[in-house]
Amino acid sequence: MLRFLKLATALAVVPIIAFAAPALAVGEGQIESGDIYRIKNITKNIDFVDPANADSCNLLEYKVRIHDPGPGFLTNVNVWVDLPSGADTNNISTIVVSAQNANPLSTFDTATLNLSSAQGVSYVNGTTQLLDASGNVIQNLPDGITQAGIAIGNVGVSFNNRKYVQFQARVSCPAPVPTPTPTPTPTPAAPTKPTTKPVVTVASSTKALPDTGPGDVAAIFAGVSAIAGAGHYFVTRRLRA
């Protein structure tokens, strides 16, 4: 009877061990934590730092390092980023790296961007890339890192199997202040030429005869009579000759 009980107990333990073994295998990978997320200011040619500084309209590049210290590799790694778009002088984005068999399942880090004025930061479409341990591009990744995240596959153990995910973002540009349009100075209208010739009124004037008195009139008639008499004498004399 005692022997039967020992056998039954052993059989009961076997399934537990059989089911426990896969559970141990699933949790064997790890995701490195710490300072794994940094920012590069492409416009100012400042390499990856955290925190970083930027001005309006600057082009930036964000990069996260994915390293598995072991003992097993990571499967189905996913990378997601929360990139605030609201205008502020202090923009803090958060990166989350998770894997199907990680222990713990995910880790996160933040990167701070100090802005010279209150501006937003937006993801640049088509810029997400997967890099190898040496920084060489393995492949271009689809957009979606700021939405549901992107899958990058498996990550092996050791520094030689590290991978990086990078993407670009741009600081918003302030809207230009419209220049007021000056009020145009009215141009004086040119004088209109008359369609008909103006009628010119000439004031009539009458010459006044010289004011002569009776003596002047008598002298005039006497002179005329003398001239007439001389003429008559001259004519008569010529006829007689």
XYZ file of N, CA, C and O in Angstrom, residues 34-167:
536
model
N 18.126 51.243 -18.118
C 19.081 52.328 -17.879
C 19.002 53.401 -18.959
O 17.940 53.643 -19.556
N 20.133 54.041 -19.210
C 20.194 55.139 -20.189
C 20.345 54.552 -21.596
O 21.440 54.493 -22.163
N 19.222 54.126 -22.175
C 19.251 53.463 -23.491
C 18.615 54.311 -24.584
O 18.538 53.879 -25.731
N 18.188 55.535 -24.262
C 17.412 56.350 -25.205
C 17.990 57.757 -25.236
O 18.065 58.429 -24.195
N 18.417 58.217 -26.431
C 19.069 59.513 -26.550
C 18.623 60.263 -27.807
O 17.977 59.682 -28.683
N 19.036 61.548 -27.867
C 18.610 62.437 -28.964
C 19.828 63.080 -29.618
O 20.749 63.530 -28.931
N 19.804 63.154 -30.941
C 20.842 63.845 -31.697
C 20.224 65.038 -32.421
O 19.171 64.908 -33.058
N 20.863 66.208 -32.316
C 20.398 67.393 -33.044
C 21.125 67.423 -34.390
O 22.296 67.803 -34.475
N 20.435 67.005 -35.443
C 21.043 66.946 -36.777
C 21.345 68.346 -37.294
O 22.397 68.583 -37.890
N 20.445 69.270 -37.065
C 20.627 70.640 -37.563
C 21.889 71.276 -36.995
O 22.652 71.925 -37.714
N 22.137 71.087 -35.701
C 23.305 71.679 -35.052
C 24.511 70.739 -35.014
O 25.556 71.097 -34.472
N 24.348 69.538 -35.570
C 25.432 68.547 -35.612
C 25.946 68.229 -34.211
O 27.161 68.162 -33.972
N 25.019 68.008 -33.280
C 25.361 67.615 -31.909
C 24.979 66.152 -31.729
O 23.829 65.769 -31.953
N 25.952 65.312 -31.326
C 25.735 63.866 -31.250
C 24.743 63.504 -30.146
O 24.274 64.357 -29.401
N 24.429 62.201 -30.051
C 23.390 61.702 -29.155
C 23.697 62.016 -27.689
O 24.752 61.626 -27.168
N 22.774 62.732 -27.051
C 22.891 63.089 -25.635
C 21.505 63.032 -24.999
O 20.484 62.946 -25.680
N 21.488 63.085 -23.701
C 20.237 63.182 -22.950
C 20.547 63.876 -21.621
O 21.306 63.331 -20.806
N 20.041 65.087 -21.400
C 19.096 65.814 -22.243
C 19.775 66.482 -23.440
O 21.000 66.649 -23.469
N 18.936 66.889 -24.419
C 19.418 67.580 -25.610
C 18.757 68.950 -25.697
O 17.726 69.198 -25.059
N 19.369 69.831 -26.477
C 18.839 71.184 -26.676
C 18.511 71.395 -28.155
O 19.174 70.847 -29.033
N 17.480 72.216 -28.400
C 17.078 72.478 -29.787
C 16.335 73.797 -29.866
O 15.831 74.325 -28.867
N 16.277 74.318 -31.079
C 15.511 75.529 -31.388
C 14.370 75.154 -32.333
O 14.298 74.022 -32.828
N 13.514 76.096 -32.600
C 12.418 75.855 -33.528
C 12.963 75.465 -34.899
O 14.029 75.930 -35.317
N 12.258 74.571 -35.559
C 12.567 74.075 -36.908
C 13.749 73.108 -36.964
O 14.084 72.625 -38.055
N 14.402 72.793 -35.838
C 15.539 71.865 -35.853
C 15.088 70.448 -36.187
O 14.010 70.009 -35.794
N 15.962 69.720 -36.912
C 15.720 68.314 -37.227
C 16.473 67.449 -36.223
O 17.675 67.668 -35.988
N 15.780 66.466 -35.637
C 16.344 65.637 -34.570
C 16.323 64.167 -34.974
O 15.572 63.763 -35.862
N 17.162 63.383 -34.287
C 17.145 61.931 -34.465
C 17.141 61.277 -33.086
O 17.993 61.577 -32.240
N 16.179 60.380 -32.866
C 16.054 59.651 -31.602
C 16.546 58.217 -31.824
O 16.257 57.606 -32.855
N 17.269 57.668 -30.842
C 17.806 56.310 -30.969
C 17.688 55.567 -29.639
O 18.010 56.110 -28.581
N 17.247 54.297 -29.724
C 17.163 53.433 -28.555
C 18.057 52.215 -28.773
O 18.096 51.650 -29.869
N 18.776 51.818 -27.727
C 19.637 50.635 -27.778
C 18.898 49.442 -27.181
O 18.308 49.532 -26.093
N 18.928 48.302 -27.889
C 18.255 47.087 -27.426
C 19.317 46.011 -27.226
O 19.905 45.513 -28.191
N 19.557 45.683 -25.964
C 20.616 44.722 -25.620
C 20.049 43.646 -24.702
O 19.314 43.955 -23.757
N 20.390 42.403 -25.003
C 19.944 41.269 -24.197
C 21.156 40.654 -23.490
O 21.991 40.023 -24.136
N 21.279 40.825 -22.165
C 22.406 40.230 -21.429
C 22.254 38.726 -21.188
O 23.139 38.102 -20.604
N 21.150 38.125 -21.650
C 20.983 36.672 -21.534
C 20.201 36.250 -20.301
O 19.602 37.079 -19.617
N 20.191 34.978 -20.012
C 20.985 33.944 -20.692
C 20.427 33.486 -22.043
O 21.159 32.920 -22.855
N 19.149 33.719 -22.325
C 18.579 33.321 -23.609
C 18.266 34.536 -24.467
O 18.281 35.682 -24.001
N 17.968 34.321 -25.735
C 17.686 35.437 -26.641
C 16.256 35.946 -26.451
O 15.396 35.259 -25.878
N 16.002 37.163 -26.945
C 14.676 37.779 -26.861
C 13.906 37.486 -28.145
O 14.466 37.573 -29.248
N 12.629 37.185 -28.006
C 11.801 36.896 -29.181
C 10.686 37.928 -29.308
O 10.159 38.440 -28.312
N 10.362 38.223 -30.573
C 9.252 39.149 -30.886
C 9.380 40.470 -30.122
O 8.484 40.869 -29.373
N 10.486 41.132 -30.349
C 10.742 42.416 -29.675
C 9.908 43.514 -30.330
O 9.825 43.593 -31.570
N 9.327 44.352 -29.525
C 8.498 45.471 -30.002
C 9.013 46.771 -29.392
O 9.383 46.814 -28.211
N 9.034 47.838 -30.202
C 9.519 49.146 -29.744
C 8.414 50.176 -29.983
O 7.892 50.295 -31.104
N 8.095 50.894 -28.931
C 7.048 51.925 -29.002
C 7.550 53.184 -28.320
O 8.272 53.119 -27.319
N 7.163 54.360 -28.872
C 7.600 55.626 -28.286
C 6.409 56.550 -28.106
O 5.501 56.606 -28.944
N 6.400 57.241 -26.993
C 5.421 58.296 -26.727
C 6.134 59.620 -26.948
O 7.013 60.003 -26.160
N 5.776 60.315 -28.035
C 6.425 61.578 -28.407
C 5.401 62.705 -28.288
O 4.552 62.865 -29.171
N 5.454 63.500 -27.209
C 4.470 64.581 -27.046
C 4.556 65.591 -28.192
O 5.640 65.972 -28.624
N 3.389 66.003 -28.668
C 3.347 66.956 -29.782
C 2.930 68.355 -29.344
O 2.975 69.292 -30.144
N 2.507 68.506 -28.094
C 2.068 69.817 -27.622
C 3.224 70.790 -27.470
O 4.366 70.404 -27.199
N 2.919 72.069 -27.662
C 3.951 73.104 -27.561
C 4.394 73.273 -26.111
O 3.583 73.459 -25.207
N 5.719 73.183 -25.914
C 6.281 73.329 -24.572
C 7.776 73.610 -24.715
O 8.361 73.361 -25.772
N 8.380 74.118 -23.670
C 9.834 74.332 -23.688
C 10.595 73.106 -23.185
O 11.822 73.075 -23.246
N 9.860 72.114 -22.693
C 10.468 70.898 -22.159
C 9.697 69.687 -22.696
O 8.591 69.419 -22.261
N 10.286 68.996 -23.675
C 9.619 67.865 -24.318
C 10.274 66.561 -23.839
O 11.455 66.313 -24.104
N 9.503 65.740 -23.117
C 10.020 64.471 -22.586
C 9.311 63.318 -23.289
O 8.100 63.150 -23.143
N 10.055 62.553 -24.073
C 9.490 61.388 -24.753
C 9.899 60.119 -24.016
O 10.935 60.078 -23.351
N 9.067 59.083 -24.153
C 9.292 57.817 -23.452
C 9.354 56.676 -24.462
O 8.487 56.577 -25.331
N 10.374 55.834 -24.341
C 10.521 54.664 -25.192
C 10.205 53.420 -24.366
O 10.600 53.320 -23.204
N 9.460 52.473 -24.938
C 9.119 51.217 -24.261
C 9.558 50.069 -25.156
O 9.157 49.987 -26.316
N 10.402 49.178 -24.627
C 10.871 47.991 -25.346
C 10.320 46.762 -24.633
O 10.503 46.609 -23.420
N 9.643 45.908 -25.386
C 9.065 44.696 -24.796
C 9.419 43.488 -25.663
O 9.791 43.620 -26.834
N 9.305 42.304 -25.065
C 9.563 41.059 -25.785
C 8.662 39.973 -25.231
O 8.219 40.031 -24.067
N 8.399 38.981 -26.047
C 7.483 37.915 -25.646
C 8.016 37.110 -24.469
O 7.254 36.669 -23.603
N 9.345 36.917 -24.401
C 9.908 36.062 -23.356
C 10.820 36.816 -22.384
O 11.666 36.225 -21.736
N 10.668 38.150 -22.329
C 11.548 38.933 -21.451
C 11.127 38.794 -19.997
O 9.964 38.546 -19.678
N 12.091 38.985 -19.121
C 11.826 38.943 -17.682
C 12.547 40.118 -17.020
O 13.757 40.062 -16.825
N 11.854 41.247 -16.753
C 10.421 41.465 -16.968
C 10.071 41.628 -18.456
O 10.967 41.738 -19.299
N 8.781 41.678 -18.747
C 8.343 41.685 -20.141
C 8.734 42.953 -20.882
O 8.833 42.950 -22.109
N 8.958 44.062 -20.194
C 9.272 45.327 -20.874
C 10.139 46.206 -19.988
O 10.233 45.995 -18.766
N 10.753 47.157 -20.611
C 11.499 48.184 -19.891
C 11.305 49.498 -20.624
O 10.901 49.521 -21.800
N 11.575 50.630 -19.962
C 11.370 51.933 -20.596
C 12.471 52.897 -20.172
O 13.166 52.688 -19.179
N 12.589 53.974 -20.957
C 13.516 55.060 -20.640
C 12.958 56.340 -21.240
O 12.126 56.310 -22.162
N 13.392 57.473 -20.727
C 12.934 58.763 -21.230
C 14.116 59.558 -21.788
O 15.266 59.355 -21.398
N 13.789 60.468 -22.703
C 14.778 61.402 -23.251
C 14.179 62.801 -23.206
O 13.032 63.004 -23.633
N 14.949 63.753 -22.702
C 14.457 65.114 -22.510
C 15.034 66.040 -23.567
O 16.236 66.033 -23.840
N 14.141 66.853 -24.149
C 14.550 67.860 -25.136
C 14.187 69.233 -24.598
O 13.009 69.541 -24.393
N 15.209 70.061 -24.342
C 14.988 71.435 -23.888
C 14.942 72.358 -25.095
O 15.886 72.411 -25.886
N 13.838 73.097 -25.215
C 13.610 73.968 -26.371
C 13.754 75.436 -25.970
O 13.367 75.827 -24.864
N 14.275 76.235 -26.906
C 14.484 77.657 -26.627
C 13.185 78.443 -26.617
O 13.131 79.565 -26.105
N 12.126 77.886 -27.184
C 10.801 78.500 -27.149
C 9.768 77.382 -27.123
O 10.078 76.232 -27.441
N 8.555 77.712 -26.729
C 7.505 76.696 -26.621
C 7.102 76.207 -28.011
O 6.421 76.917 -28.759
N 7.539 74.998 -28.356
C 7.250 74.408 -29.666
C 6.873 72.941 -29.475
O 7.191 72.312 -28.465
N 6.210 72.371 -30.477
C 5.883 70.958 -30.486
C 6.934 70.177 -31.251
O 7.771 70.740 -31.954
N 6.901 68.855 -31.110
C 7.825 67.957 -31.806
C 6.988 66.897 -32.516
O 6.098 66.295 -31.899
N 7.255 66.662 -33.788
C 6.463 65.701 -34.553
C 7.360 64.707 -35.287
O 8.452 65.055 -35.757
N 6.897 63.479 -35.375
C 7.608 62.398 -36.056
C 7.665 62.674 -37.559
O 6.708 63.152 -38.156
N 8.810 62.359 -38.183
C 8.980 62.535 -39.632
C 8.722 61.188 -40.297
O 9.427 60.206 -40.032
N 7.716 61.129 -41.137
C 7.342 59.870 -41.785
C 8.493 59.289 -42.612
O 9.248 60.014 -43.257
N 8.592 57.950 -42.591
C 9.559 57.248 -43.421
C 10.982 57.290 -42.912
O 11.911 57.054 -43.698
N 11.204 57.566 -41.621
C 12.582 57.716 -41.117
C 12.988 56.638 -40.117
O 14.122 56.655 -39.640
N 12.103 55.707 -39.782
C 12.450 54.686 -38.784
C 13.326 53.605 -39.411
O 13.005 53.071 -40.484
N 14.440 53.273 -38.728
C 15.390 52.282 -39.242
C 15.856 51.347 -38.126
O 15.894 51.725 -36.959
N 16.236 50.122 -38.534
C 16.821 49.143 -37.628
C 18.306 49.030 -37.943
O 18.698 48.838 -39.095
N 19.161 49.173 -36.909
C 20.606 49.156 -37.081
C 21.207 47.962 -36.335
O 20.640 47.477 -35.349
N 22.400 47.549 -36.790
C 23.101 46.475 -36.081
C 24.000 47.059 -34.997
O 23.995 48.267 -34.747
N 24.814 46.193 -34.374
C 25.649 46.627 -33.246
C 26.675 47.673 -33.653
O 27.119 48.480 -32.832
N 27.059 47.706 -34.941
C 28.049 48.672 -35.426
C 27.415 49.948 -35.964
O 28.121 50.845 -36.435
N 26.098 50.037 -35.933
C 25.411 51.230 -36.426
C 25.082 51.183 -37.898
O 24.656 52.200 -38.464
N 25.259 50.035 -38.538
C 24.905 49.890 -39.950
C 23.408 49.606 -40.087
O 22.824 48.890 -39.267
N 22.813 50.153 -41.127
C 21.377 49.985 -41.336
C 21.091 48.555 -41.795
O 21.630 48.099 -42.814
N 20.235 47.871 -41.046
C 19.798 46.533 -41.444
C 18.617 46.632 -42.393
O 18.588 45.978 -43.450
N 17.664 47.477 -42.033
C 16.490 47.658 -42.883
C 15.729 48.912 -42.465
O 15.877 49.402 -41.338
N 14.940 49.429 -43.403
C 14.008 50.507 -43.102
C 12.733 49.889 -42.530
O 12.230 48.883 -43.048
N 12.217 50.496 -41.488
C 11.029 49.967 -40.820
C 9.805 50.800 -41.181
O 9.921 51.997 -41.499
N 8.639 50.207 -41.123
C 7.424 50.969 -41.431
C 7.131 52.005 -40.352
O 7.600 51.896 -39.213
N 6.338 53.008 -40.714
C 5.892 53.984 -39.726
C 4.943 53.293 -38.729
O 4.298 52.300 -39.054
N 4.873 53.827 -37.548
C 4.004 53.260 -36.524
C 4.642 53.197 -35.163
O 4.006 52.778 -34.192
N 5.894 53.644 -35.065
C 6.581 53.584 -33.775
C 5.917 54.482 -32.744
O 5.969 54.210 -31.544
N 5.245 55.552 -33.192
C 4.552 56.443 -32.254
C 3.086 56.063 -32.090
O 2.335 56.774 -31.417
N 2.673 54.964 -32.713
C 1.273 54.524 -32.613
C 1.189 53.207 -31.831
O 1.177 53.224 -30.608
N 1.143 52.069 -32.521
C 1.084 50.784 -31.815
C 2.460 50.195 -31.580
O 2.591 49.146 -30.947
N 3.492 50.834 -32.101
C 4.837 50.289 -31.990
C 5.185 49.444 -33.207
O 4.328 49.149 -34.049
N 6.465 49.047 -33.327
C 6.930 48.255 -34.459
C 7.654 47.010 -33.959
O 8.329 47.037 -32.938
N 7.510 45.904 -34.698
C 8.180 44.657 -34.363
C 9.518 44.598 -35.086
O 9.614 44.927 -36.276
N 10.568 44.179 -34.364
C 11.904 44.094 -34.976
C 12.456 42.671 -34.952
O 13.621 42.451 -35.283
N 11.624 41.692 -34.558
C 12.087 40.302 -34.553
C 12.796 39.927 -33.269
O 12.474 40.418 -32.184
N 13.808 39.075 -33.384
C 14.536 38.556 -32.213
C 15.851 39.311 -32.012
O 16.421 39.860 -32.961
N 16.309 39.307 -30.777
C 17.590 39.924 -30.430
C 18.416 38.891 -29.670
O 17.969 38.346 -28.653
N 19.628 38.622 -30.188
C 20.495 37.629 -29.556
C 21.220 38.162 -28.338
O 21.171 39.361 -28.012
N 21.898 37.250 -27.650
C 22.624 37.585 -26.428
C 23.990 38.182 -26.780
O 24.558 37.881 -27.828
N 24.500 39.040 -25.909
C 25.821 39.669 -25.960
C 25.783 41.004 -26.710
O 24.836 41.304 -27.457
N 26.870 41.763 -26.506
C 26.978 43.090 -27.119
C 27.064 42.996 -28.642
O 26.648 43.916 -29.342
N 27.591 41.931 -29.156
C 27.729 41.788 -30.603
C 26.379 41.656 -31.304
O 26.284 41.852 -32.515
N 25.348 41.301 -30.552
C 24.011 41.131 -31.126
C 23.073 42.280 -30.766
O 21.857 42.173 -30.971
N 23.627 43.354 -30.215
C 22.798 44.519 -29.921
C 22.155 45.047 -31.202
O 22.709 44.935 -32.291
N 21.002 45.661 -31.028
C 20.336 46.335 -32.137
C 19.901 47.724 -31.690
O 19.739 47.989 -30.495
N 19.742 48.597 -32.688
C 19.298 49.967 -32.429
C 18.096 50.268 -33.326
O 18.042 49.813 -34.470
N 17.194 51.044 -32.799
C 16.089 51.583 -33.588
C 16.183 53.097 -33.507
O 16.284 53.669 -32.416
N 16.168 53.735 -34.666
C 16.247 55.201 -34.691
C 15.172 55.765 -35.616
O 14.724 55.098 -36.555
N 14.778 56.994 -35.331
C 13.790 57.705 -36.156
C 14.047 59.196 -36.018
O 14.742 59.646 -35.102
